[in-house]
mmCIF file of C-alpha atoms and ligand atoms in Angstrom:
data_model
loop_
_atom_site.group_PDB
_atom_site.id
_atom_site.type_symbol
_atom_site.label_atom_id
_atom_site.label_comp_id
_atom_site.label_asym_id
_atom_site.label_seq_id
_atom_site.Cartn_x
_atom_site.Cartn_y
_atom_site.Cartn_z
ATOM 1 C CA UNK A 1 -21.428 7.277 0.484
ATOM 2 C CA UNK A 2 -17.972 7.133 0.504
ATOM 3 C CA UNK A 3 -15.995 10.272 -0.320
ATOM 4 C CA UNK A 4 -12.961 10.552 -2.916
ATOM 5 C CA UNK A 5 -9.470 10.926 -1.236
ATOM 6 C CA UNK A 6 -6.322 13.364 -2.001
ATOM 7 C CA UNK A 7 -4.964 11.914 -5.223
ATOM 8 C CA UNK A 8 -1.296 12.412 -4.057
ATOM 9 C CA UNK A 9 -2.892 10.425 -0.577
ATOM 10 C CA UNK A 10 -3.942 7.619 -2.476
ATOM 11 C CA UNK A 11 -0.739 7.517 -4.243
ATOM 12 C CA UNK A 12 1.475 7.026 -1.361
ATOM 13 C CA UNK A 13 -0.908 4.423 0.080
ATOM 14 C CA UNK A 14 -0.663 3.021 -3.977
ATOM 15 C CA UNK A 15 2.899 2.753 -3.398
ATOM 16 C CA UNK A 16 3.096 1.752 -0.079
ATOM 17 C CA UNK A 17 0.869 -0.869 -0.645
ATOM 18 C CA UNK A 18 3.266 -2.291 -3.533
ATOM 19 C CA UNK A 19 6.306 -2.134 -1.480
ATOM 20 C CA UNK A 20 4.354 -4.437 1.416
ATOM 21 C CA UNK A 21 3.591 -6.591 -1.249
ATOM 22 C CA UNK A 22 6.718 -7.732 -2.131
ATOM 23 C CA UNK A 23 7.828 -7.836 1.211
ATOM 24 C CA UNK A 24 8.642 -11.350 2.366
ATOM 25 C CA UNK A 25 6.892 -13.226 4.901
ATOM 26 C CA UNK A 26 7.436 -11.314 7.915
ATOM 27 C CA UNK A 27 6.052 -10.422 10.433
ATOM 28 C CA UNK A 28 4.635 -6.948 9.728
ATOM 29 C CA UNK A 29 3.459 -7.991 6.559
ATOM 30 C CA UNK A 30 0.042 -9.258 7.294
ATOM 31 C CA UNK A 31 -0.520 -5.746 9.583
ATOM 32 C CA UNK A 32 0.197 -3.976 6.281
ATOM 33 C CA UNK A 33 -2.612 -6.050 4.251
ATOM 34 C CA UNK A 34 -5.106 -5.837 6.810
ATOM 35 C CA UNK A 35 -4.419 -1.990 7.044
ATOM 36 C CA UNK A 36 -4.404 -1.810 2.962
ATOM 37 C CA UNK A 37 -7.713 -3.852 3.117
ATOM 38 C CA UNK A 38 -9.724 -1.756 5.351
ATOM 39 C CA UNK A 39 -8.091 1.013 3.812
ATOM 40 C CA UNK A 40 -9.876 0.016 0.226
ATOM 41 C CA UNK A 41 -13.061 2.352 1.786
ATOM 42 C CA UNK A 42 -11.935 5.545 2.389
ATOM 43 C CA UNK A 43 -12.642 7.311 5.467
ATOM 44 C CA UNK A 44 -14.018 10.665 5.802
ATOM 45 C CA UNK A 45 -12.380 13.485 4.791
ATOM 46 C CA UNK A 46 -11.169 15.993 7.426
ATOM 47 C CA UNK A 47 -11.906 19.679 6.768
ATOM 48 C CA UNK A 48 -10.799 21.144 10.086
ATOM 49 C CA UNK A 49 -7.084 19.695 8.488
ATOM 50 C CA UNK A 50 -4.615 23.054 8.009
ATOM 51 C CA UNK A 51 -1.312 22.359 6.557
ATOM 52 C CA UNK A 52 1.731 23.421 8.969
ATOM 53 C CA UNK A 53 5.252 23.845 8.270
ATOM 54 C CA UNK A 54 8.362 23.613 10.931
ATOM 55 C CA UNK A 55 11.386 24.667 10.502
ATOM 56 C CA UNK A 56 12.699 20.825 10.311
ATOM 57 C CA UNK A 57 10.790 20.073 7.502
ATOM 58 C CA UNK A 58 13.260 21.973 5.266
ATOM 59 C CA UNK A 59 15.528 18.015 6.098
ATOM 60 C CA UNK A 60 12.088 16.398 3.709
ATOM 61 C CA UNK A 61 14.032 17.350 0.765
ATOM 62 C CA UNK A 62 17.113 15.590 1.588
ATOM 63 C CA UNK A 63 15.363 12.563 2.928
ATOM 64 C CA UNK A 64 13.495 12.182 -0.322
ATOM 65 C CA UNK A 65 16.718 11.923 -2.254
ATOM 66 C CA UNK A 66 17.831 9.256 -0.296
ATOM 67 C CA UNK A 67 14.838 7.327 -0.541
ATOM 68 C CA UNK A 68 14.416 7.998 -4.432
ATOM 69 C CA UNK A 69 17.941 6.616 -5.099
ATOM 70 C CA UNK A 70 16.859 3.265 -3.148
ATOM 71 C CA UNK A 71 15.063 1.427 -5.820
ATOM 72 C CA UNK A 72 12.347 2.185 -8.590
ATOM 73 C CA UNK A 73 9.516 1.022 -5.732
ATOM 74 C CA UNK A 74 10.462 3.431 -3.259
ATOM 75 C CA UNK A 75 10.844 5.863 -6.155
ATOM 76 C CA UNK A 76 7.645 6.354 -6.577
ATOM 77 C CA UNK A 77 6.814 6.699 -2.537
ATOM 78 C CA UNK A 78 8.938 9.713 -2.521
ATOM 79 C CA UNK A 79 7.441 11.605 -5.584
ATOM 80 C CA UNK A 80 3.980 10.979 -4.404
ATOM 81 C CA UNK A 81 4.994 11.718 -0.380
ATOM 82 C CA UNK A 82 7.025 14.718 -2.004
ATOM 83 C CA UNK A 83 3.781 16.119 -3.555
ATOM 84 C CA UNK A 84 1.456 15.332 0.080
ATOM 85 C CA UNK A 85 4.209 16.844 2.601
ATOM 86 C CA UNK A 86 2.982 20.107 1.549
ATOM 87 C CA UNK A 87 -0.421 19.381 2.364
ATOM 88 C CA UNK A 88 0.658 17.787 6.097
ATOM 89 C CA UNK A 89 -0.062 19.329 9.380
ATOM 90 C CA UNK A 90 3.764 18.960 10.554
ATOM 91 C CA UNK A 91 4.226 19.141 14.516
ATOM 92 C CA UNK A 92 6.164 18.364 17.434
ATOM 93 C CA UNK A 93 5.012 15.448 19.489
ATOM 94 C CA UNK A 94 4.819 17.020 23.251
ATOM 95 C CA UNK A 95 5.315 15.066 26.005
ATOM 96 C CA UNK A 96 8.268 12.884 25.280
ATOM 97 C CA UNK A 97 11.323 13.028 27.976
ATOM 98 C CA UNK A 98 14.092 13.721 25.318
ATOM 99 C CA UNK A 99 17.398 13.395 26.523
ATOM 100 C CA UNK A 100 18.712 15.225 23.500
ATOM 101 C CA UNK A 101 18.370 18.657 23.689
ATOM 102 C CA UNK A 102 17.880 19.041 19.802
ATOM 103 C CA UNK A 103 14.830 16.399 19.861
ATOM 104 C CA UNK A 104 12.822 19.159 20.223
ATOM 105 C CA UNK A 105 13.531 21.361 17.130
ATOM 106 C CA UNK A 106 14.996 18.279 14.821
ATOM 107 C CA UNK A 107 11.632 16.216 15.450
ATOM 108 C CA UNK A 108 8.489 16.383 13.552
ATOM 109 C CA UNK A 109 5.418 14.203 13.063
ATOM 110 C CA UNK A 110 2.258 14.419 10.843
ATOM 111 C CA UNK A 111 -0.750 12.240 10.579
ATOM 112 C CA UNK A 112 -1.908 10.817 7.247
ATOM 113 C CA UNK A 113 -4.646 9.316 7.900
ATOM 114 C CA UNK A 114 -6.494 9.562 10.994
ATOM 115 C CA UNK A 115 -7.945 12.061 13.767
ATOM 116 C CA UNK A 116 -5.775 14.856 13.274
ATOM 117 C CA UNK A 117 -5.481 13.777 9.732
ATOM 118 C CA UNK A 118 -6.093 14.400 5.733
ATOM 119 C CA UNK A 119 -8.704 11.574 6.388
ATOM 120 C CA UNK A 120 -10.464 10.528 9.381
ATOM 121 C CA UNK A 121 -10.726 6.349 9.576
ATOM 122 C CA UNK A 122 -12.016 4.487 12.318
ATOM 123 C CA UNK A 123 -9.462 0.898 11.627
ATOM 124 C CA UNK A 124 -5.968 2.728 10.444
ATOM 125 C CA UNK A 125 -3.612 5.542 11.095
ATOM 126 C CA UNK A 126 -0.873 6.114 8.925
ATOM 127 C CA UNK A 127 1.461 8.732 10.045
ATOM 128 C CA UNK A 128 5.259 9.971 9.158
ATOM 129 C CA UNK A 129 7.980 10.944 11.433
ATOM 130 C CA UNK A 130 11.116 13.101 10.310
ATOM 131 C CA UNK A 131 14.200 13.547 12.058
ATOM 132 C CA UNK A 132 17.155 15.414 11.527
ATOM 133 C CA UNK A 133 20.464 13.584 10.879
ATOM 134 C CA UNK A 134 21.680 11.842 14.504
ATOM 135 C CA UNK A 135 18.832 12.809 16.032
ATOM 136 C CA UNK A 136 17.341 10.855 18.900
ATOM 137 C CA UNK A 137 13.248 9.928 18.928
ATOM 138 C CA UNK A 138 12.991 8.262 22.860
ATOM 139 C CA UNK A 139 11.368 5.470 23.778
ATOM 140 C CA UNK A 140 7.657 5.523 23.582
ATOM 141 C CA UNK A 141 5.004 2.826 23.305
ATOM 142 C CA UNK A 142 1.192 2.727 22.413
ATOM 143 C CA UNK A 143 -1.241 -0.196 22.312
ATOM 144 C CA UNK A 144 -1.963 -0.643 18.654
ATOM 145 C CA UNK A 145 0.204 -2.806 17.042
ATOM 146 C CA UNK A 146 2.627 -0.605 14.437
ATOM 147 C CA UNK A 147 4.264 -0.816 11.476
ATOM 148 C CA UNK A 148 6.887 1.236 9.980
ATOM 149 C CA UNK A 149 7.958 1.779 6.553
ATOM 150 C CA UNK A 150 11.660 3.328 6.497
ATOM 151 C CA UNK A 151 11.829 5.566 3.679
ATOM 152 C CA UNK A 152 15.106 7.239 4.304
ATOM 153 C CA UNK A 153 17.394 4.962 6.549
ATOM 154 C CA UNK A 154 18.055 5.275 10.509
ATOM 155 C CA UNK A 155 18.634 2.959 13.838
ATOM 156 C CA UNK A 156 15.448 1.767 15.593
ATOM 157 C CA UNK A 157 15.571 -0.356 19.364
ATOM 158 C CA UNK A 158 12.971 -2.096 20.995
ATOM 159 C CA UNK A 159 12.680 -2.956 24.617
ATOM 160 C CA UNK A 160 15.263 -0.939 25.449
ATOM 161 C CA UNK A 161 17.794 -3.580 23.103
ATOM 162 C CA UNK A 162 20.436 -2.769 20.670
ATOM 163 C CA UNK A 163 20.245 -0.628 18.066
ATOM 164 C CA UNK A 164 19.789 -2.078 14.961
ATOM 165 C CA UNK A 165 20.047 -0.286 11.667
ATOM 166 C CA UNK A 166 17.246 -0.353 8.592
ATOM 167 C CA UNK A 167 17.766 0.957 5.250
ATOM 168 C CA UNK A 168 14.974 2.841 3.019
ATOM 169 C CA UNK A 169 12.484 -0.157 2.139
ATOM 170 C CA UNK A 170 13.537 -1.578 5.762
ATOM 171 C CA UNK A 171 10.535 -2.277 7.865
ATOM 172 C CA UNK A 172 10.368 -2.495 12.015
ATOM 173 C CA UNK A 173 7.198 -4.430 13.723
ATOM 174 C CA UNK A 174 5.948 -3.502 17.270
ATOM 175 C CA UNK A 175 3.879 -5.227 18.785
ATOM 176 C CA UNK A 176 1.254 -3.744 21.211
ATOM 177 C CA UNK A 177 2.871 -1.462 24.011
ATOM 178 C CA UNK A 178 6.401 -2.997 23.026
ATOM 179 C CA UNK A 179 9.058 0.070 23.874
ATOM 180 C CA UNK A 180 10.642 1.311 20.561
ATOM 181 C CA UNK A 181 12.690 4.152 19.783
ATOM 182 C CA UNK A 182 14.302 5.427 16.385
ATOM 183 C CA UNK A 183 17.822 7.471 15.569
ATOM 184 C CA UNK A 184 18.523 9.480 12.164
ATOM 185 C CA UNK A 185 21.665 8.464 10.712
ATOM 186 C CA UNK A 186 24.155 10.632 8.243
ATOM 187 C CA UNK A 187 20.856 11.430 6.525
ATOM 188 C CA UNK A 188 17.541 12.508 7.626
ATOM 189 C CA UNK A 189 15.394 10.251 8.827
ATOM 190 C CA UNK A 190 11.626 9.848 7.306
ATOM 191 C CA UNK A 191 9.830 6.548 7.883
ATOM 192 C CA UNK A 192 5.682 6.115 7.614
ATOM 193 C CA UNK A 193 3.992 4.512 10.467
ATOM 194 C CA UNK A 194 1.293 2.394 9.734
ATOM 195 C CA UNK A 195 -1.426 1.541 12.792
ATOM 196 C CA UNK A 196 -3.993 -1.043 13.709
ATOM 197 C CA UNK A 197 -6.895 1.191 15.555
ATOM 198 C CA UNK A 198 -9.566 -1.839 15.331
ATOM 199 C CA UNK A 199 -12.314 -3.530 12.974
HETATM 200 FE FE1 FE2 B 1 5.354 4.082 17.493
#
């Protein structure tokens, strides 16, 4: 038997779900409907999850106005993510070799929806990353293909390319073990990332 999720959970993946749905057809688009469909049965809820604040996270607020003035859509991602942050097990992602010294207080990560989660799932992890204003995430990569759902605006590169710039609603596609690497801009930085962990 199937247990209920977090109401404000189910309403981010409720509006997350609508703003993949109108996305054209790219190509992250079908990763987002698989992920949606297997996401129809929730997974397990976690109760070793403890929410944790950073000092960062006080750049959530800021990041949510941007993404509320985007469009009615994203609108109701930030008032449902504004009621879940609370609830999130914020952290700092170890390991990475930042070049900016400020990566490492001006970075933070939480997981949605898998292992370390709200919800465990075996076949998705949704995640968010924050970032303060022209702050630097470095290159990483990972073998399940990714999606990302900009909510608040910032530069992404992959394989070590240009930087190219996505506004809230944007979307960025990587596929498995690709490089990738993401930049706040004037404003904080918030964007969900959506994984494909297997059938
Ligand atoms: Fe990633």
């Amino acid at each position: 038997m199937s247990s209920p999720r977090d109401p404000d959970l189910a309403a981010v993946l409720d509006a997350h779900k609508a703003i993949a749905a109108a996305l054209p057809s790219i190509t992250v688009k079908p990763l987002f409907e698989r992920c949606h469909t297997a996401l129809e049965a929730p997974g397990t809820p976690n109760f070793r999850h403890q929410p944790q604040k950073i000092p960062v996270c006080n750049h959530i607020t800021e990041g949510l106005r941007v993404t509320t003035a985007a469009s009615p859509g994203l609108a109701r991602l930030a008032d449902a993510f504004g009621r879940l942050a609370p609830k999130l097990a914020w952290q700092r992602r170890e390991g990475l070799q930042a070049k900016d010294p400020r990566f490492v207080d001006s970075h933070a990560n939480a997981t949605l929806i898998g292992h370390d989660g709200l919800e465990r799932h075996n076949s998705v992890r949704l995640g968010v990353s924050l970032l303060a204003p022209g702050v630097e995430y470095p290159d990483h990569q990972h073998p399940p293909e990714e999606g990302y759902l900009v909510m608040s605006g910032g530069d992404w590169r992959q394989d070590h390319g240009e930087w190219f710039r996505r506004d809230p609603g944007g979307t960025v596609h990587n596929v498995p073990d690709i490089w990738h690497a993401m930049r706040g801009g004037e404003a904080p930085l918030l964007a969900l990332w959506m994984l494909w962990m297997g059938d």
